[in-house]
Each structure stands twice: as structure tokens, then as C-alpha cells.
Short mmCIF file of C-alpha atoms in Angstrom, two decimals:
data_model
loop_
_atom_site.label_atom_id
_atom_site.label_comp_id
_atom_site.label_asym_id
_atom_site.label_seq_id
_atom_site.Cartn_x
_atom_site.Cartn_y
_atom_site.Cartn_z
CA UNK I 1 -30.75 -47.88 54.73
CA UNK I 2 -29.39 -44.53 55.95
CA UNK I 3 -26.92 -44.35 53.07
CA UNK I 4 -29.77 -44.61 50.54
CA UNK I 5 -31.76 -41.91 52.34
CA UNK I 6 -28.70 -39.65 52.19
CA UNK I 7 -28.27 -40.32 48.47
CA UNK I 8 -31.92 -39.42 47.79
CA UNK I 9 -31.53 -36.31 49.94
CA UNK I 10 -28.39 -35.26 48.10
CA UNK I 11 -29.99 -35.55 44.65
CA UNK I 12 -33.11 -33.72 45.86
CA UNK I 13 -30.90 -30.81 46.87
CA UNK I 14 -29.08 -31.07 43.53
CA UNK I 15 -32.42 -30.96 41.74
CA UNK I 16 -33.15 -27.72 43.56
CA UNK I 17 -29.63 -26.55 42.67
CA UNK I 18 -30.64 -26.19 39.03
CA UNK I 19 -33.51 -23.89 40.01
CA UNK I 20 -31.38 -21.86 42.38
CA UNK I 21 -28.49 -21.72 39.92
CA UNK I 22 -30.79 -20.65 37.08
CA UNK I 23 -32.07 -17.72 39.15
CA UNK I 24 -28.59 -16.70 40.32
CA UNK I 25 -27.09 -16.98 36.82
CA UNK I 26 -29.42 -14.22 35.61
CA UNK I 27 -28.00 -11.73 38.12
CA UNK I 28 -24.35 -12.68 38.52
CA UNK I 29 -21.38 -13.80 36.41
CA UNK I 30 -20.52 -17.52 36.46
CA UNK I 31 -17.17 -17.20 38.22
CA UNK I 32 -18.55 -14.77 40.82
CA UNK I 33 -21.46 -17.10 41.56
CA UNK I 34 -19.18 -20.13 41.76
CA UNK I 35 -16.65 -18.40 44.03
CA UNK I 36 -19.27 -17.07 46.46
CA UNK I 37 -20.97 -20.47 46.53
CA UNK I 38 -17.76 -22.26 47.47
CA UNK I 39 -16.43 -19.66 49.87
CA UNK I 40 -19.65 -20.26 51.78
CA UNK I 41 -19.35 -24.03 51.38
CA UNK I 42 -15.71 -24.12 52.50
CA UNK I 43 -16.42 -22.10 55.65
CA UNK I 44 -19.38 -24.33 56.46
CA UNK I 45 -17.42 -27.54 55.88
CA UNK I 46 -14.45 -26.46 57.98
CA UNK I 47 -16.77 -25.49 60.86
CA UNK I 48 -18.68 -28.76 60.48
CA UNK I 49 -15.47 -30.77 60.53
CA UNK I 50 -14.30 -28.92 63.63
CA UNK I 51 -17.64 -29.44 65.37
CA UNK I 52 -17.63 -33.14 64.47
CA UNK I 53 -14.54 -33.57 66.57
CA UNK I 54 -11.94 -33.71 63.85
CA UNK I 55 -10.35 -30.41 64.81
CA UNK I 56 -8.64 -28.65 61.95
CA UNK I 57 -8.99 -31.05 59.00
CA UNK I 58 -5.42 -31.80 57.93
CA UNK I 59 -4.79 -33.19 54.48
CA UNK I 60 -1.90 -35.68 54.13
CA UNK I 61 0.80 -34.28 51.86
CA UNK I 62 0.64 -37.23 49.45
CA UNK I 63 -3.09 -36.59 48.91
CA UNK I 64 -2.76 -32.92 47.96
CA UNK I 65 -2.54 -33.50 44.20
CA UNK I 66 -5.38 -36.09 44.03
CA UNK I 67 -7.69 -33.83 46.06
CA UNK I 68 -6.61 -30.79 44.03
CA UNK I 69 -7.75 -32.70 40.93
CA UNK I 70 -11.15 -33.12 42.61
CA UNK I 71 -11.21 -29.38 43.23
CA UNK I 72 -10.32 -28.70 39.60
CA UNK I 73 -12.95 -31.00 38.11
CA UNK I 74 -15.82 -31.00 40.61
CA UNK I 75 -15.55 -27.41 41.81
CA UNK I 76 -13.76 -25.17 39.32
CA UNK I 77 -14.68 -26.70 35.95
CA UNK I 78 -18.10 -28.06 36.86
CA UNK I 79 -19.33 -24.77 38.29
CA UNK I 80 -17.84 -22.61 35.54
CA UNK I 81 -19.79 -24.75 33.06
CA UNK I 82 -22.83 -24.90 35.36
CA UNK I 83 -23.42 -21.19 35.83
CA UNK I 84 -22.46 -20.30 32.26
CA UNK I 85 -24.86 -22.87 30.85
CA UNK I 86 -27.72 -21.82 33.10
CA UNK I 87 -27.57 -18.29 31.77
CA UNK I 88 -29.41 -19.57 28.68
CA UNK I 89 -30.49 -23.19 29.27
CA UNK I 90 -33.71 -23.94 31.23
CA UNK I 91 -33.11 -25.76 34.52
CA UNK I 92 -35.10 -28.90 33.66
CA UNK I 93 -33.45 -29.32 30.26
CA UNK I 94 -29.97 -28.87 31.76
CA UNK I 95 -30.68 -31.39 34.50
CA UNK I 96 -31.81 -33.97 31.92
CA UNK I 97 -28.55 -33.59 30.04
CA UNK I 98 -26.70 -34.17 33.29
CA UNK I 99 -28.75 -37.34 33.80
CA UNK I 100 -26.48 -39.06 31.29
CA UNK I 101 -23.62 -38.88 33.80
CA UNK I 102 -24.09 -42.43 35.21
CA UNK I 103 -23.86 -43.89 31.70
CA UNK I 104 -20.68 -41.95 30.99
CA UNK I 105 -19.28 -43.03 34.36
CA UNK I 106 -20.07 -46.65 33.51
CA UNK I 107 -18.30 -46.45 30.15
CA UNK I 108 -15.29 -44.66 31.62
CA UNK I 109 -15.13 -47.19 34.47
CA UNK I 110 -14.97 -49.95 31.87
CA UNK I 111 -12.23 -48.20 29.92
CA UNK I 112 -10.04 -47.03 32.79
CA UNK I 113 -10.97 -48.98 35.92
CA UNK I 114 -11.39 -52.43 34.42
CA UNK I 115 -15.17 -52.74 34.92
CA UNK I 116 -16.87 -55.16 32.54
CA UNK I 117 -18.68 -53.55 29.59
CA UNK I 118 -21.70 -55.80 29.12
CA UNK I 119 -24.26 -55.88 26.33
CA UNK I 120 -26.78 -54.25 28.67
CA UNK I 121 -24.36 -51.41 29.35
CA UNK I 122 -23.78 -50.87 25.65
CA UNK I 123 -27.51 -50.87 24.85
CA UNK I 124 -28.26 -48.65 27.85
CA UNK I 125 -25.58 -46.22 26.77
CA UNK I 126 -26.99 -45.99 23.24
CA UNK I 127 -30.54 -45.53 24.56
CA UNK I 128 -29.50 -42.86 27.04
CA UNK I 129 -27.44 -40.92 24.51
CA UNK I 130 -30.30 -41.11 22.00
CA UNK I 131 -32.62 -39.65 24.64
CA UNK I 132 -30.14 -36.88 25.34
CA UNK I 133 -30.05 -36.10 21.60
CA UNK I 134 -33.86 -35.79 21.57
CA UNK I 135 -33.75 -33.42 24.55
CA UNK I 136 -30.96 -31.33 23.00
CA UNK I 137 -32.66 -31.11 19.61
CA UNK I 138 -36.21 -30.50 20.81
CA UNK I 139 -37.39 -33.79 19.31
CA UNK I 140 -35.53 -33.81 16.00
CA UNK I 141 -31.94 -35.12 16.36
CA UNK I 142 -31.21 -34.28 12.71
CA UNK I 143 -31.22 -30.62 13.73
CA UNK I 144 -27.98 -31.26 15.60
CA UNK I 145 -26.22 -32.01 12.32
CA UNK I 146 -27.37 -28.75 10.75
CA UNK I 147 -27.52 -26.17 13.53
CA UNK I 148 -25.23 -27.87 16.03
CA UNK I 149 -25.45 -27.26 19.75
CA UNK I 150 -25.91 -23.91 21.46
CA UNK I 151 -23.13 -22.54 23.64
CA UNK I 152 -25.29 -23.16 26.71
CA UNK I 153 -25.80 -26.80 25.77
CA UNK I 154 -22.06 -27.25 25.28
CA UNK I 155 -21.47 -25.81 28.74
CA UNK I 156 -23.89 -28.30 30.30
CA UNK I 157 -22.18 -31.12 28.40
CA UNK I 158 -18.97 -29.82 29.93
CA UNK I 159 -20.59 -30.44 33.32
CA UNK I 160 -21.03 -34.08 32.31
CA UNK I 161 -17.35 -34.48 31.58
CA UNK I 162 -16.24 -32.64 34.72
CA UNK I 163 -18.56 -34.60 37.02
CA UNK I 164 -17.51 -37.92 35.47
CA UNK I 165 -13.86 -37.17 36.16
CA UNK I 166 -14.74 -36.00 39.67
CA UNK I 167 -16.70 -39.17 40.49
CA UNK I 168 -14.13 -41.60 39.10
CA UNK I 169 -11.20 -39.87 40.79
CA UNK I 170 -13.21 -39.46 43.98
CA UNK I 171 -13.94 -43.18 44.18
CA UNK I 172 -10.22 -43.84 44.43
CA UNK I 173 -9.48 -41.03 46.86
CA UNK I 174 -12.37 -42.22 49.06
CA UNK I 175 -10.61 -45.54 49.61
CA UNK I 176 -8.01 -43.63 51.59
CA UNK I 177 -9.71 -40.53 53.02
CA UNK I 178 -12.80 -39.67 55.06
CA UNK I 179 -15.69 -38.18 52.99
CA UNK I 180 -15.90 -34.99 55.03
CA UNK I 181 -12.14 -34.41 54.79
CA UNK I 182 -12.20 -35.04 51.04
CA UNK I 183 -15.12 -32.72 50.32
CA UNK I 184 -13.78 -29.99 52.62
CA UNK I 185 -10.38 -29.83 50.99
CA UNK I 186 -11.61 -30.27 47.42
CA UNK I 187 -13.97 -27.33 48.02
CA UNK I 188 -11.20 -25.20 49.48
CA UNK I 189 -8.71 -25.96 46.70
CA UNK I 190 -11.37 -25.47 44.03
CA UNK I 191 -12.33 -22.14 45.65
CA UNK I 192 -8.72 -20.94 45.47
CA UNK I 193 -8.71 -21.77 41.75
CA UNK I 194 -11.82 -19.64 41.25
CA UNK I 195 -10.45 -16.45 42.85
CA UNK I 196 -8.43 -15.22 39.87
CA UNK I 197 -11.13 -15.70 37.20
CA UNK I 198 -13.78 -14.21 39.50
CA UNK I 199 -11.75 -11.07 40.17
CA UNK I 200 -11.14 -10.55 36.45
CA UNK I 201 -14.78 -11.18 35.53
CA UNK I 202 -16.61 -8.57 37.61
CA UNK I 203 -16.69 -10.02 41.15
CA UNK I 204 -16.76 -6.60 42.83
CA UNK I 205 -19.62 -5.32 40.69
CA UNK I 206 -21.57 -8.56 41.12
CA UNK I 207 -21.31 -8.34 44.92
CA UNK I 208 -22.33 -4.67 44.91
CA UNK I 209 -25.58 -5.31 43.04
CA UNK I 210 -26.51 -8.64 44.64
CA UNK I 211 -29.94 -8.64 46.33
CA UNK I 212 -31.48 -10.71 49.13
CA UNK I 213 -32.65 -13.41 46.72
CA UNK I 214 -29.11 -13.73 45.32
CA UNK I 215 -27.59 -14.12 48.79
CA UNK I 216 -30.27 -16.64 49.78
CA UNK I 217 -29.40 -18.69 46.70
CA UNK I 218 -25.69 -18.46 47.48
CA UNK I 219 -26.30 -19.72 51.02
CA UNK I 220 -28.47 -22.58 49.77
CA UNK I 221 -25.95 -23.55 47.10
CA UNK I 222 -23.02 -23.29 49.50
CA UNK I 223 -24.37 -24.84 52.69
CA UNK I 224 -27.08 -27.29 51.65
CA UNK I 225 -26.41 -28.21 48.02
CA UNK I 226 -22.64 -28.36 48.54
CA UNK I 227 -21.72 -28.81 52.18
CA UNK I 228 -24.43 -31.34 53.03
CA UNK I 229 -25.17 -32.93 49.65
CA UNK I 230 -21.55 -33.46 48.57
CA UNK I 231 -20.71 -35.17 51.86
CA UNK I 232 -23.78 -37.41 51.66
CA UNK I 233 -22.99 -38.31 48.05
CA UNK I 234 -19.40 -39.16 48.83
CA UNK I 235 -20.54 -41.34 51.73
CA UNK I 236 -22.74 -43.16 49.22
CA UNK I 237 -19.82 -43.63 46.82
CA UNK I 238 -17.73 -45.06 49.64
CA UNK I 239 -20.51 -47.44 50.75
CA UNK I 240 -21.84 -48.77 47.42
CA UNK I 241 -19.40 -47.61 44.72
CA UNK I 242 -19.50 -44.87 42.06
CA UNK I 243 -21.67 -46.70 39.51
CA UNK I 244 -24.46 -47.62 41.96
CA UNK I 245 -24.33 -44.24 43.69
CA UNK I 246 -24.46 -42.56 40.29
CA UNK I 247 -27.82 -44.22 39.58
CA UNK I 248 -29.44 -41.92 42.12
CA UNK I 249 -28.58 -38.97 39.87
CA UNK I 250 -31.55 -40.19 37.80
CA UNK I 251 -33.75 -38.43 40.34
CA UNK I 252 -32.10 -35.05 39.81
CA UNK I 253 -33.95 -34.22 36.55
CA UNK I 254 -37.23 -35.45 38.03
CA UNK I 255 -36.89 -33.01 40.91
CA UNK I 256 -35.49 -30.27 38.66
CA UNK I 257 -38.22 -30.51 36.00
CA UNK I 258 -40.93 -30.55 38.66
CA UNK I 259 -39.52 -27.56 40.51
CA UNK I 260 -38.73 -25.75 37.24
CA UNK I 261 -42.36 -26.10 36.19
CA UNK I 262 -43.77 -25.04 39.58
CA UNK I 263 -41.29 -22.31 40.51
CA UNK I 264 -39.94 -20.96 37.22
CA UNK I 265 -42.93 -21.77 34.98
CA UNK I 266 -40.67 -23.66 32.56
CA UNK I 267 -42.53 -25.60 29.84
CA UNK I 268 -42.60 -29.40 29.96
CA UNK I 269 -42.60 -30.46 26.30
CA UNK I 270 -43.18 -33.89 24.79
CA UNK I 271 -39.57 -34.06 23.59
CA UNK I 272 -38.37 -33.29 27.11
CA UNK I 273 -40.51 -36.07 28.57
CA UNK I 274 -39.82 -38.69 25.89
CA UNK I 275 -36.11 -37.93 25.69
CA UNK I 276 -35.88 -37.83 29.46
CA UNK I 277 -37.59 -41.21 29.74
CA UNK I 278 -35.06 -42.65 27.30
CA UNK I 279 -32.15 -41.16 29.23
CA UNK I 280 -33.32 -42.55 32.56
CA UNK I 281 -34.28 -45.94 31.07
CA UNK I 282 -30.89 -46.21 29.42
CA UNK I 283 -29.13 -45.37 32.66
CA UNK I 284 -31.14 -48.03 34.48
CA UNK I 285 -30.38 -50.62 31.81
CA UNK I 286 -26.69 -49.82 31.82
CA UNK I 287 -26.36 -49.94 35.59
CA UNK I 288 -28.81 -52.60 36.74
CA UNK I 289 -27.24 -55.43 38.73
CA UNK I 290 -26.39 -58.48 36.67
CA UNK I 291 -28.59 -61.50 37.42
CA UNK I 292 -26.93 -64.76 38.21
CA UNK I 293 -27.46 -67.53 35.66
CA UNK I 294 -28.50 -71.00 36.70
CA UNK I 295 -25.94 -73.79 36.13
#
């Protein structure tokens, strides 16, 4: 029961992440925001690991490359896309696009990990992607063929790809390593990857003009939404698998849309609600447990 509570808690914090990230993205460049978030997260995670009795968290040499891949996908790429997209895309809309992640994970698991691709998964995938098209197009998918996608939308779709790779690779790494160790080192390695781009994209100027609200968002994103939520999510992956843990991501847009409406006064349109319902329904259909047939 505790693992499910942690999964709900992690996606609640991730729902709030879209609000916090949207605010921060208006004041700071994407690489600066990502670097400061994960410097904070890495410090927190190393202290947490030390306090938990692990001492200095040592990473086995043979696991350096697999964990570095997690840092590349889940930290560097995801957050570069995340903060760039949120410069122009409303938080609730972005979170709904991300809600298609469990479907993508299910399809990729079938293609690369040998999971069975059932009729329900195929139908759920089509339903979810159709819902995402409605959200992206504002209710008229044909618009996508004429005007295409905005740069911000493409960045959020990049988040989908990065998080899918992170989850699938993480499920394998988690068979060998402790969740806290995995998250700690993936954050650290991803942070090191962010230093160069941040320095060349205005890090010093961003720090100089950052206000109290910006630093509060950085602390929330680093300590709560990363340090705590990532560890809880990975514990869920280890306990019930990536596909079932991924289902909980359905709650992220619910939390994000609600908080976006209340805190940021973002509009809740009919296309957002109908498309979002299709996305979440498709994810449920694609990932629901198969029922046993009677002999």
C-alpha cells in the first residue's frame, strides 16, 4: 500500500512541477533553470543517502554508462525540453501531452522488451494519440496538417521521448541498483552534462536577476519534485514494473490542470477536457491488467 501512496505523491509533485516550471521559465533560460534545479537535487540526494546510512553513495564501475544514459535522457534532455517548452506552452496543456507517456512506454516495451502487444493496447494507443492530437490542435486535428506544431509543442513531445527512454532503461538498471543510488547518480551525471550549455546560455546573468520566487521554485523543483518524487517513482518501478507505475502519470495532468487554473488562471477549454479524457482513457485501456479467460 505504501508504494502506491508514494506513486500518487510523486505524480502530485510532478503536477505541481508544471506550474513551478512555467513560472520559472518566464524568468530564466532553460539550461540555467535545469542546472540550478539539479545542483540542488544532487546535493539533497547525496545528503539524504549519507543520512540514510549508506555513507558516500558509490556507483559500481560497470554501471557508470547505464546510469549516465539515465542522466542524459531523464535529466539533461528531459529538462532542456521541459523548460524550453514551458516558455510558451501552458502548464496544463503540456502536462496533458506528457500523459501519453505510459502508452509510448507500453509500445516501446512491446518492441524492445518483449512485452505482448494486445488488441487493447493497440486500441488504447490509437485513442490516446487521437486525444493528444485534439489537445495539440485545439479541437481540430486537421490544423496539424496545415500549420504543424509550434516549437513549444515539439519541445514537450521531446519530453515524451526522453522520459520513455529514461523509464525503460531505468527499469533494467533498477534490477541491479538501489533506487536512491540510481537517482542520486543519474542526477549528478545529468547535472554535469548541463554545466556547459548553461554557462554558454546566460547562467551568470540568470542568477544575478533571479528573485525570491525563482529561488523558491528552484528549491521545490530540486528537493521535492526531484529528490523525493524521483526516488518514490523509482521505488514504484522496482515494485510493480514500468508499465503499471507509468499508469500513475495519468494523475499528473489532473493535478497540473487544476493547479494551472487556480494558480496561473489558465483557461480550461472543451478541447483540453475532451482530448485529455481520450488520452487518459486510452492509457487506461492500453495498460489495464488482462482478465483471465475461463476454460
